[in-house]
């Protein structure tokens, strides 16, 4: 609890409201949230989830969009500190470079919650908890699906993979690459022949896939995209090159947004590994616990599945993002 909330509470007690329940006396919780940007369908759903949950929980949410830039996130966090919010939450665009600003938050006694992505800091006490997916496991799930697919369909051929990575230095880009490579190492026929960032966006996904196709042409058997948006952009590039996405080039991606399900139903994408953006309700609950001084788990992992094209039509009506 920061000084604002504590002094309001003390004032309420001094004014004779000591017997009222805490919720009736305390000012609404103020959370400062710094979002990465609006780079993908996933991110838009994540922003909506956080804003909706804040409204429902009657939280005073101060929301800042960093437009994919770390310096904007650092500025936003400093402004939340200056405004003496109760809790700071953010989804860090990259993993490193947070020590100084998080030390400032700690010195101001404002607890920090990480959502979606984590940070790499020298002092783990600089944040209270991290709510989000296990990105390494997502990469492994994508790799396992591909190993099975190859075993069933082309066990004796060489498999040339191109990879569209997420934002350089971001948790999901680092971990999804790591998990995927770890699993496909089991079959020496699978080889990543090109790997480049497309910054998690559709437009870059298309642009980089065009360059891959120019360089490697029909040698490409598989595209592994770190998110659905880049896969959707790449599908366009593959079609424009006169090839059939999902058939001539097998496509494996991550997120599980509606756009990916539509692409699977159209036969243009083979599988999506789920990564849930619906973190808002958990964030509001954890922030309330933290502000009230209740203990919270250090790591809260989101539960997710894998959706191959065969289940897409049945699953689409259930998708919330
Ligand atoms: O951090 C989660 C990733 O960020 C999602 O996979 C991607 O779509 C987003 O932009």
Tab-separated table of C-alpha atoms and ligand atoms in Angstrom:
chain	number	residue	atom	x	y	z
A	1	UNK	CA	0.000	0.000	0.000
A	2	UNK	CA	1.525	3.386	-0.872
A	3	UNK	CA	1.426	6.534	1.256
A	4	UNK	CA	-1.703	7.879	-0.439
A	5	UNK	CA	-3.798	4.834	0.347
A	6	UNK	CA	-2.322	4.475	3.812
A	7	UNK	CA	-2.980	8.125	4.745
A	8	UNK	CA	-6.548	7.941	3.372
A	9	UNK	CA	-7.126	4.868	5.482
A	10	UNK	CA	-5.679	6.505	8.593
A	11	UNK	CA	-7.774	9.622	7.978
A	12	UNK	CA	-10.893	7.460	7.643
A	13	UNK	CA	-10.103	5.655	10.903
A	14	UNK	CA	-9.407	8.971	12.682
A	15	UNK	CA	-12.744	10.308	11.399
A	16	UNK	CA	-14.531	7.474	13.181
A	17	UNK	CA	-14.985	5.028	10.302
A	18	UNK	CA	-12.899	2.407	12.094
A	19	UNK	CA	-15.690	-0.162	12.212
A	20	UNK	CA	-16.531	-0.020	8.464
A	21	UNK	CA	-15.189	-2.852	6.272
A	22	UNK	CA	-11.897	-1.956	4.589
A	23	UNK	CA	-13.399	-2.003	1.066
A	24	UNK	CA	-16.004	0.568	2.079
A	25	UNK	CA	-13.384	2.973	3.415
A	26	UNK	CA	-10.427	2.678	1.114
A	27	UNK	CA	-10.012	4.704	-2.076
A	28	UNK	CA	-10.198	2.598	-5.258
A	29	UNK	CA	-6.985	0.857	-6.169
A	30	UNK	CA	-4.903	2.737	-8.738
A	31	UNK	CA	-2.833	0.647	-11.141
A	32	UNK	CA	-0.397	2.121	-13.640
A	33	UNK	CA	-0.095	-0.252	-16.603
A	34	UNK	CA	2.480	0.082	-19.375
A	35	UNK	CA	1.537	-1.919	-22.475
A	36	UNK	CA	4.035	-2.953	-25.178
A	37	UNK	CA	2.001	-1.490	-28.051
A	38	UNK	CA	-0.622	-2.661	-30.544
A	39	UNK	CA	1.556	-4.813	-32.771
A	40	UNK	CA	-0.727	-7.855	-33.054
A	41	UNK	CA	-4.257	-9.240	-32.753
A	42	UNK	CA	-3.020	-10.866	-29.527
A	43	UNK	CA	-1.923	-7.526	-28.068
A	44	UNK	CA	-5.246	-5.867	-28.879
A	45	UNK	CA	-7.059	-8.689	-27.040
A	46	UNK	CA	-4.654	-8.355	-24.107
A	47	UNK	CA	-5.299	-4.603	-23.834
A	48	UNK	CA	-9.068	-5.162	-23.950
A	49	UNK	CA	-8.845	-7.850	-21.283
A	50	UNK	CA	-6.932	-5.528	-18.942
A	51	UNK	CA	-9.216	-2.526	-19.512
A	52	UNK	CA	-12.418	-4.596	-19.117
A	53	UNK	CA	-11.186	-6.322	-15.966
A	54	UNK	CA	-10.155	-2.970	-14.433
A	55	UNK	CA	-13.622	-1.571	-15.118
A	56	UNK	CA	-15.323	-4.592	-13.570
A	57	UNK	CA	-13.057	-4.492	-10.492
A	58	UNK	CA	-13.584	-0.700	-10.181
A	59	UNK	CA	-9.867	-0.170	-10.455
A	60	UNK	CA	-8.575	3.243	-11.455
A	61	UNK	CA	-6.380	2.197	-14.410
A	62	UNK	CA	-3.719	4.492	-15.806
A	63	UNK	CA	-2.917	2.926	-19.172
A	64	UNK	CA	0.100	3.846	-21.326
A	65	UNK	CA	0.890	2.444	-24.788
A	66	UNK	CA	4.667	2.273	-25.363
A	67	UNK	CA	4.491	1.755	-29.134
A	68	UNK	CA	7.044	-1.067	-28.910
A	69	UNK	CA	9.733	1.199	-27.400
A	70	UNK	CA	11.477	0.488	-24.112
A	71	UNK	CA	12.243	4.164	-23.484
A	72	UNK	CA	8.499	4.910	-23.583
A	73	UNK	CA	7.877	2.172	-21.010
A	74	UNK	CA	10.582	3.566	-18.731
A	75	UNK	CA	9.034	7.056	-19.040
A	76	UNK	CA	5.577	5.645	-18.233
A	77	UNK	CA	6.866	3.802	-15.154
A	78	UNK	CA	8.572	6.991	-13.913
A	79	UNK	CA	5.342	8.901	-14.402
A	80	UNK	CA	3.412	6.219	-12.432
A	81	UNK	CA	5.950	6.595	-9.613
A	82	UNK	CA	5.504	10.389	-9.656
A	83	UNK	CA	1.709	9.926	-9.520
A	84	UNK	CA	2.111	7.571	-6.518
A	85	UNK	CA	-0.030	4.777	-7.960
A	86	UNK	CA	-0.693	1.788	-5.672
A	87	UNK	CA	0.673	-0.854	-8.053
A	88	UNK	CA	2.701	-0.731	-11.266
A	89	UNK	CA	2.147	-3.474	-13.833
A	90	UNK	CA	3.785	-3.843	-17.216
A	91	UNK	CA	4.493	-6.161	-20.078
A	92	UNK	CA	8.165	-5.482	-20.895
A	93	UNK	CA	8.950	-5.068	-24.581
A	94	UNK	CA	12.428	-6.584	-24.062
A	95	UNK	CA	13.972	-8.540	-21.176
A	96	UNK	CA	16.975	-6.411	-20.194
A	97	UNK	CA	17.582	-2.800	-19.114
A	98	UNK	CA	15.047	-2.529	-16.290
A	99	UNK	CA	17.192	-2.481	-13.144
A	100	UNK	CA	17.397	1.291	-12.658
A	101	UNK	CA	13.730	2.149	-13.110
A	102	UNK	CA	12.574	-0.833	-11.053
A	103	UNK	CA	14.914	0.228	-8.247
A	104	UNK	CA	13.204	3.641	-8.369
A	105	UNK	CA	9.804	1.943	-7.988
A	106	UNK	CA	11.125	-0.113	-5.077
A	107	UNK	CA	12.539	2.996	-3.382
A	108	UNK	CA	9.074	4.607	-3.718
A	109	UNK	CA	7.588	1.428	-2.143
A	110	UNK	CA	5.375	0.731	-5.163
A	111	UNK	CA	5.045	-2.987	-5.897
A	112	UNK	CA	5.614	-4.112	-9.499
A	113	UNK	CA	3.761	-6.934	-11.255
A	114	UNK	CA	4.928	-8.338	-14.594
A	115	UNK	CA	2.302	-9.557	-17.030
A	116	UNK	CA	2.784	-11.568	-20.226
A	117	UNK	CA	6.594	-11.124	-20.429
A	118	UNK	CA	9.323	-11.222	-17.834
A	119	UNK	CA	12.523	-9.225	-17.218
A	120	UNK	CA	16.110	-10.180	-16.649
A	121	UNK	CA	17.229	-8.238	-13.541
A	122	UNK	CA	20.097	-8.642	-11.056
A	123	UNK	CA	17.762	-8.353	-8.047
A	124	UNK	CA	14.671	-10.591	-8.174
A	125	UNK	CA	12.985	-8.563	-5.426
A	126	UNK	CA	12.452	-5.740	-7.941
A	127	UNK	CA	9.138	-7.324	-8.917
A	128	UNK	CA	6.589	-9.224	-6.881
A	129	UNK	CA	5.222	-11.728	-9.368
A	130	UNK	CA	5.048	-12.641	-13.044
A	131	UNK	CA	1.706	-13.654	-14.599
A	132	UNK	CA	1.925	-15.163	-18.088
A	133	UNK	CA	2.682	-18.045	-20.421
A	134	UNK	CA	5.614	-20.430	-20.465
A	135	UNK	CA	7.107	-19.338	-23.802
A	136	UNK	CA	9.787	-22.057	-23.877
A	137	UNK	CA	7.043	-24.655	-23.552
A	138	UNK	CA	5.110	-22.985	-26.380
A	139	UNK	CA	8.189	-23.358	-28.616
A	140	UNK	CA	8.478	-27.003	-27.567
A	141	UNK	CA	4.798	-27.606	-28.381
A	142	UNK	CA	5.310	-26.154	-31.865
A	143	UNK	CA	8.394	-28.378	-32.307
A	144	UNK	CA	6.604	-31.522	-31.075
A	145	UNK	CA	3.715	-30.964	-33.485
A	146	UNK	CA	6.196	-30.611	-36.363
A	147	UNK	CA	8.159	-33.741	-35.398
A	148	UNK	CA	4.919	-35.759	-35.412
A	149	UNK	CA	3.786	-34.220	-38.702
A	150	UNK	CA	7.099	-35.082	-40.381
A	151	UNK	CA	7.047	-38.613	-38.952
A	152	UNK	CA	3.584	-39.199	-40.439
A	153	UNK	CA	3.968	-37.434	-43.789
A	154	UNK	CA	7.600	-37.389	-44.946
A	155	UNK	CA	9.787	-39.418	-42.572
A	156	UNK	CA	12.657	-39.834	-45.038
A	157	UNK	CA	12.970	-36.344	-46.548
A	158	UNK	CA	15.070	-33.398	-45.476
A	159	UNK	CA	12.928	-30.618	-43.977
A	160	UNK	CA	14.023	-27.028	-44.561
A	161	UNK	CA	12.523	-24.606	-42.045
A	162	UNK	CA	12.387	-20.810	-42.163
A	163	UNK	CA	11.707	-18.978	-38.919
A	164	UNK	CA	10.052	-15.593	-38.335
A	165	UNK	CA	11.190	-14.383	-34.931
A	166	UNK	CA	9.390	-11.910	-32.681
A	167	UNK	CA	10.859	-8.624	-31.422
A	168	UNK	CA	14.621	-8.908	-30.893
A	169	UNK	CA	15.439	-9.281	-27.185
A	170	UNK	CA	11.844	-9.996	-26.131
A	171	UNK	CA	11.031	-12.957	-23.867
A	172	UNK	CA	8.722	-14.712	-26.346
A	173	UNK	CA	11.214	-14.417	-29.226
A	174	UNK	CA	14.106	-15.791	-27.158
A	175	UNK	CA	12.118	-18.570	-25.472
A	176	UNK	CA	10.024	-19.738	-28.426
A	177	UNK	CA	13.202	-20.125	-30.478
A	178	UNK	CA	14.903	-22.008	-27.673
A	179	UNK	CA	12.014	-24.438	-27.013
A	180	UNK	CA	11.501	-25.188	-30.715
A	181	UNK	CA	15.206	-25.812	-31.413
A	182	UNK	CA	15.496	-28.025	-28.344
A	183	UNK	CA	12.727	-30.332	-29.606
A	184	UNK	CA	13.525	-30.486	-33.342
A	185	UNK	CA	17.139	-31.440	-32.501
A	186	UNK	CA	15.750	-34.981	-32.076
A	187	UNK	CA	15.473	-35.331	-35.875
A	188	UNK	CA	18.603	-34.387	-37.788
A	189	UNK	CA	16.611	-34.081	-41.041
A	190	UNK	CA	14.972	-30.896	-39.727
A	191	UNK	CA	17.081	-27.799	-40.354
A	192	UNK	CA	16.420	-24.079	-39.851
A	193	UNK	CA	17.849	-22.555	-43.049
A	194	UNK	CA	16.801	-18.910	-42.436
A	195	UNK	CA	15.783	-17.068	-39.271
A	196	UNK	CA	15.023	-13.381	-38.949
A	197	UNK	CA	12.918	-11.018	-36.885
A	198	UNK	CA	9.622	-9.698	-38.271
A	199	UNK	CA	8.811	-7.849	-35.024
A	200	UNK	CA	5.536	-9.705	-34.367
A	201	UNK	CA	3.701	-7.715	-37.082
A	202	UNK	CA	1.783	-8.796	-40.205
A	203	UNK	CA	3.461	-6.283	-42.507
A	204	UNK	CA	6.975	-7.365	-41.471
A	205	UNK	CA	5.934	-11.020	-41.614
A	206	UNK	CA	5.019	-10.539	-45.269
A	207	UNK	CA	8.164	-8.539	-46.045
A	208	UNK	CA	10.595	-11.012	-44.458
A	209	UNK	CA	8.826	-14.035	-45.962
A	210	UNK	CA	9.140	-12.408	-49.403
A	211	UNK	CA	12.897	-12.145	-48.814
A	212	UNK	CA	13.070	-15.801	-47.658
A	213	UNK	CA	11.186	-16.910	-50.786
A	214	UNK	CA	13.460	-14.874	-53.028
A	215	UNK	CA	16.544	-16.437	-51.451
A	216	UNK	CA	15.380	-20.042	-51.016
A	217	UNK	CA	12.318	-20.446	-53.285
A	218	UNK	CA	10.885	-23.967	-53.412
A	219	UNK	CA	13.540	-25.280	-51.007
A	220	UNK	CA	11.358	-24.060	-48.113
A	221	UNK	CA	9.215	-26.847	-46.624
A	222	UNK	CA	8.134	-25.308	-43.311
A	223	UNK	CA	7.528	-21.858	-41.844
A	224	UNK	CA	7.748	-21.506	-38.058
A	225	UNK	CA	6.359	-18.088	-37.014
A	226	UNK	CA	6.648	-16.864	-33.414
A	227	UNK	CA	3.129	-15.419	-33.705
A	228	UNK	CA	-0.017	-15.718	-35.824
A	229	UNK	CA	0.174	-12.180	-37.203
A	230	UNK	CA	3.566	-12.815	-38.818
A	231	UNK	CA	2.243	-16.153	-40.165
A	232	UNK	CA	-0.789	-14.379	-41.671
A	233	UNK	CA	1.464	-11.784	-43.337
A	234	UNK	CA	3.696	-14.598	-44.635
A	235	UNK	CA	0.680	-16.472	-46.069
A	236	UNK	CA	0.076	-13.487	-48.347
A	237	UNK	CA	3.717	-13.523	-49.505
A	238	UNK	CA	3.539	-17.284	-50.207
A	239	UNK	CA	0.356	-16.890	-52.262
A	240	UNK	CA	1.822	-13.987	-54.200
A	241	UNK	CA	4.800	-16.214	-55.009
A	242	UNK	CA	2.395	-18.707	-56.599
A	243	UNK	CA	2.665	-21.315	-53.822
A	244	UNK	CA	0.005	-22.849	-51.586
A	245	UNK	CA	0.406	-21.965	-47.883
A	246	UNK	CA	-0.444	-24.912	-45.643
A	247	UNK	CA	0.357	-27.361	-48.471
A	248	UNK	CA	3.527	-26.425	-50.374
A	249	UNK	CA	4.811	-24.835	-47.174
A	250	UNK	CA	3.618	-26.222	-43.830
A	251	UNK	CA	2.946	-23.371	-41.382
A	252	UNK	CA	3.315	-23.616	-37.606
A	253	UNK	CA	2.585	-20.544	-35.485
A	254	UNK	CA	1.778	-19.368	-31.969
A	255	UNK	CA	-1.037	-17.386	-30.240
A	256	UNK	CA	-4.358	-18.953	-31.303
A	257	UNK	CA	-6.094	-15.736	-32.381
A	258	UNK	CA	-9.301	-15.881	-34.451
A	259	UNK	CA	-7.392	-14.891	-37.605
A	260	UNK	CA	-5.301	-18.067	-37.275
A	261	UNK	CA	-8.422	-20.218	-36.937
A	262	UNK	CA	-9.875	-18.635	-40.072
A	263	UNK	CA	-6.609	-19.315	-41.925
A	264	UNK	CA	-6.672	-22.947	-40.736
A	265	UNK	CA	-10.279	-23.384	-41.899
A	266	UNK	CA	-9.213	-22.021	-45.309
A	267	UNK	CA	-6.436	-24.663	-45.350
A	268	UNK	CA	-3.637	-22.058	-45.273
A	269	UNK	CA	-2.182	-22.663	-41.782
A	270	UNK	CA	-1.503	-26.064	-40.214
A	271	UNK	CA	-1.396	-25.478	-36.471
A	272	UNK	CA	-1.416	-22.742	-33.840
A	273	UNK	CA	-0.050	-23.118	-30.321
A	274	UNK	CA	-2.201	-21.213	-27.865
A	275	UNK	CA	-0.880	-18.243	-25.857
A	276	UNK	CA	-3.661	-16.625	-23.858
A	277	UNK	CA	-3.848	-12.812	-23.756
A	278	UNK	CA	-6.769	-12.860	-21.304
A	279	UNK	CA	-4.696	-11.830	-18.303
A	280	UNK	CA	-6.829	-8.924	-17.062
A	281	UNK	CA	-8.916	-10.688	-14.375
A	282	UNK	CA	-5.835	-12.385	-12.864
A	283	UNK	CA	-3.954	-9.093	-12.846
A	284	UNK	CA	-6.747	-7.274	-10.979
A	285	UNK	CA	-6.978	-10.049	-8.379
A	286	UNK	CA	-3.232	-10.252	-7.815
A	287	UNK	CA	-2.871	-6.441	-7.687
A	288	UNK	CA	-5.584	-6.243	-5.011
A	289	UNK	CA	-3.814	-8.964	-2.989
A	290	UNK	CA	-0.447	-7.254	-3.321
A	291	UNK	CA	-1.848	-3.839	-2.317
A	292	UNK	CA	-3.502	-5.428	0.730
A	293	UNK	CA	-0.234	-7.097	1.729
A	294	UNK	CA	-1.506	-10.643	1.087
A	295	UNK	CA	1.052	-13.164	-0.192
A	296	UNK	CA	0.934	-14.035	-3.903
A	297	UNK	CA	2.749	-16.776	-5.855
A	298	UNK	CA	6.028	-15.677	-7.398
A	299	UNK	CA	5.033	-17.138	-10.801
A	300	UNK	CA	1.515	-17.612	-12.211
A	301	UNK	CA	1.560	-19.699	-15.407
A	302	UNK	CA	-1.287	-19.465	-17.926
A	303	UNK	CA	-2.888	-22.762	-19.022
A	304	UNK	CA	-2.945	-23.276	-22.806
A	305	UNK	CA	-3.464	-25.859	-25.571
A	306	UNK	CA	-2.467	-26.702	-29.152
A	307	UNK	CA	-4.953	-26.377	-32.047
A	308	UNK	CA	-4.232	-28.166	-35.320
A	309	UNK	CA	-6.214	-27.345	-38.494
A	310	UNK	CA	-8.426	-30.442	-38.066
A	311	UNK	CA	-10.143	-28.943	-34.979
A	312	UNK	CA	-10.285	-25.317	-36.181
A	313	UNK	CA	-13.899	-25.228	-37.436
A	314	UNK	CA	-15.214	-26.810	-34.251
A	315	UNK	CA	-13.126	-24.562	-31.994
A	316	UNK	CA	-13.623	-21.172	-33.726
A	317	UNK	CA	-17.027	-20.413	-32.114
A	318	UNK	CA	-15.419	-20.845	-28.656
A	319	UNK	CA	-12.578	-18.408	-29.259
A	320	UNK	CA	-12.718	-15.226	-27.215
A	321	UNK	CA	-9.938	-13.403	-29.055
B	1	LIG	O1	4.254	-11.552	-25.555
B	1	LIG	C1	3.280	-12.208	-26.265
B	1	LIG	C2	3.489	-12.009	-27.728
B	1	LIG	O2	3.486	-10.640	-28.037
B	1	LIG	C3	2.418	-12.589	-28.628
B	1	LIG	O3	2.689	-13.876	-29.037
B	1	LIG	C4	2.512	-11.691	-29.796
B	1	LIG	O4	1.466	-11.833	-30.726
B	1	LIG	C5	2.611	-10.398	-29.118
B	1	LIG	O5	2.790	-9.312	-29.859
